XYZ file of C-alpha atoms in Angstrom:
180
model
C 99.861 36.589 62.111
C 96.986 34.682 63.660
C 93.459 35.376 62.415
C 90.381 35.746 64.601
C 87.823 33.456 62.959
C 84.138 33.731 63.724
C 82.888 30.198 63.029
C 79.280 29.640 63.996
C 75.895 28.360 62.973
C 73.073 30.675 61.991
C 69.469 29.939 61.080
C 68.132 30.936 57.669
C 66.470 33.938 59.319
C 69.723 35.076 60.952
C 69.528 33.779 64.529
C 72.396 32.132 66.438
C 70.101 30.904 69.218
C 66.401 30.258 69.538
C 64.200 32.417 71.813
C 65.155 30.340 74.876
C 68.847 30.031 74.027
C 68.348 26.699 72.267
C 70.838 25.442 69.713
C 69.303 22.007 69.160
C 68.701 22.960 65.516
C 72.455 22.990 64.789
C 73.563 20.135 62.562
C 76.981 18.515 62.912
C 77.553 16.386 59.806
C 80.689 14.312 59.448
C 81.341 15.903 56.045
C 81.574 19.413 57.544
C 85.206 19.007 58.567
C 84.789 20.508 62.018
C 87.729 18.394 63.169
C 89.875 20.063 60.510
C 88.764 23.457 61.769
C 89.720 22.505 65.336
C 93.175 21.479 64.101
C 93.571 24.905 62.446
C 93.248 26.812 65.753
C 95.171 26.867 69.018
C 93.190 29.544 70.860
C 89.530 30.175 71.703
C 87.929 33.505 72.655
C 84.854 33.243 74.892
C 82.495 35.691 76.507
C 82.012 34.905 80.197
C 78.499 33.461 79.857
C 79.568 31.158 77.013
C 82.683 30.138 78.902
C 80.698 29.321 82.026
C 78.342 27.178 79.919
C 80.822 25.506 77.546
C 84.416 26.338 78.493
C 84.786 23.265 80.688
C 81.883 21.205 79.352
C 82.234 17.436 79.584
C 80.033 15.156 77.497
C 77.939 12.486 79.185
C 79.777 9.259 79.982
C 77.706 7.398 77.372
C 78.489 9.929 74.591
C 80.075 8.457 71.489
C 83.835 8.503 71.047
C 83.778 11.193 68.343
C 81.946 13.641 70.643
C 84.364 12.939 73.494
C 87.327 13.418 71.149
C 85.877 16.685 69.851
C 85.560 18.084 73.378
C 89.057 16.871 74.299
C 90.373 18.754 71.255
C 88.426 21.898 72.194
C 89.690 21.772 75.783
C 93.305 21.416 74.600
C 93.248 25.000 73.265
C 94.423 28.127 75.035
C 91.334 29.991 76.272
C 90.709 33.683 76.815
C 87.529 34.941 78.450
C 86.361 38.516 77.881
C 84.452 39.689 80.927
C 83.725 42.561 83.258
C 84.462 40.112 86.071
C 88.110 39.537 86.863
C 88.438 35.929 87.912
C 91.376 33.652 88.127
C 90.953 30.298 86.472
C 93.465 27.549 85.786
C 91.852 26.795 82.407
C 91.509 30.319 80.996
C 92.927 33.820 81.111
C 90.403 36.581 81.753
C 90.586 39.857 79.832
C 88.696 42.728 81.448
C 90.064 45.820 79.678
C 92.001 47.082 76.645
C 90.303 44.550 74.338
C 91.778 45.885 71.083
C 95.360 45.956 72.367
C 95.146 42.541 74.000
C 93.515 40.885 70.980
C 96.131 42.372 68.650
C 98.883 41.207 71.014
C 97.467 37.636 70.942
C 97.166 37.749 67.140
C 100.881 38.604 66.879
C 101.904 35.447 68.753
C 103.197 32.479 66.816
C 100.810 29.633 66.253
C 97.512 28.784 64.670
C 94.349 30.854 64.262
C 91.858 31.880 66.948
C 88.239 30.749 67.180
C 85.915 33.542 68.231
C 83.439 31.235 69.935
C 81.141 33.889 71.338
C 78.541 34.572 72.822
C 76.485 37.190 71.142
C 77.764 40.197 73.111
C 81.399 39.299 72.476
C 80.717 38.694 68.783
C 78.949 42.057 68.527
C 81.884 43.789 70.251
C 84.409 42.126 67.926
C 82.344 43.084 64.864
C 82.019 46.710 65.982
C 85.750 46.896 66.831
C 86.772 45.362 63.487
C 88.611 42.481 65.166
C 87.238 39.620 63.034
C 89.548 38.510 60.229
C 87.417 35.700 58.827
C 83.690 34.972 58.969
C 82.770 31.264 58.621
C 79.000 31.261 58.758
C 77.177 27.936 58.525
C 73.677 28.660 57.282
C 71.322 25.975 58.616
C 68.100 24.967 56.841
C 65.770 26.072 59.623
C 63.706 29.206 60.290
C 63.446 29.970 64.012
C 61.194 33.009 63.766
C 62.676 34.512 66.911
C 65.832 34.381 68.981
C 69.212 36.041 69.262
C 70.278 37.596 65.930
C 73.852 37.380 64.690
C 73.964 40.960 63.447
C 72.232 43.611 65.545
C 73.026 47.144 66.677
C 76.033 47.435 64.403
C 77.814 50.761 64.356
C 78.742 50.597 60.677
C 78.101 48.645 57.513
C 80.569 45.800 56.976
C 81.669 44.960 53.454
C 82.596 41.302 53.028
C 84.336 39.407 50.234
C 83.244 35.805 49.645
C 86.215 33.428 49.764
C 84.551 30.014 49.770
C 81.200 28.228 49.734
C 80.661 24.640 50.813
C 77.375 22.720 50.721
C 76.870 19.700 52.965
C 74.576 16.683 52.675
C 72.269 18.084 55.375
C 71.623 21.248 53.368
C 73.889 23.383 55.576
C 75.826 25.941 53.528
C 79.114 27.251 54.892
C 80.004 30.728 53.663
C 83.525 32.043 54.287
C 84.107 35.791 54.031
C 86.840 38.249 54.851
C 86.166 41.890 55.627
C 86.949 44.236 52.757
């Protein structure tokens, strides 16, 4: 069965975005193995706002080859967008109702894991509905002081079991947990 994997960056003080939505503090080191992660998934879950911003993003023409390849790999995945708006889109399927049933149906399909990309509202919904199978949290060595927190307005406490810890040359620490 496929796993829904929340893989995202968080500041030391628990924010996934700065106060103006900025993510320029996120570090992408070559030793992080993000390419390996992309090869481990075949599906991406987006909220509508995140999809509109990043779901069809194309790097600048002068971007380096590795960035272009990364985005090509991301865009090769099957995409689902969770939204109150029902839109048709050739690049993604929109899910507007019955989230639990539809996510569980997708998880039962053959293939690789699913990246829960976000945004914050979708992540919060998945946390509260117990739909995340693996938390891969990359703790970045920066304190933002303000912004959009990863964990807010949770309905219940979530017990997590640490599966792996990786430390990168930049000081980023990746923590992998599964819900207990």
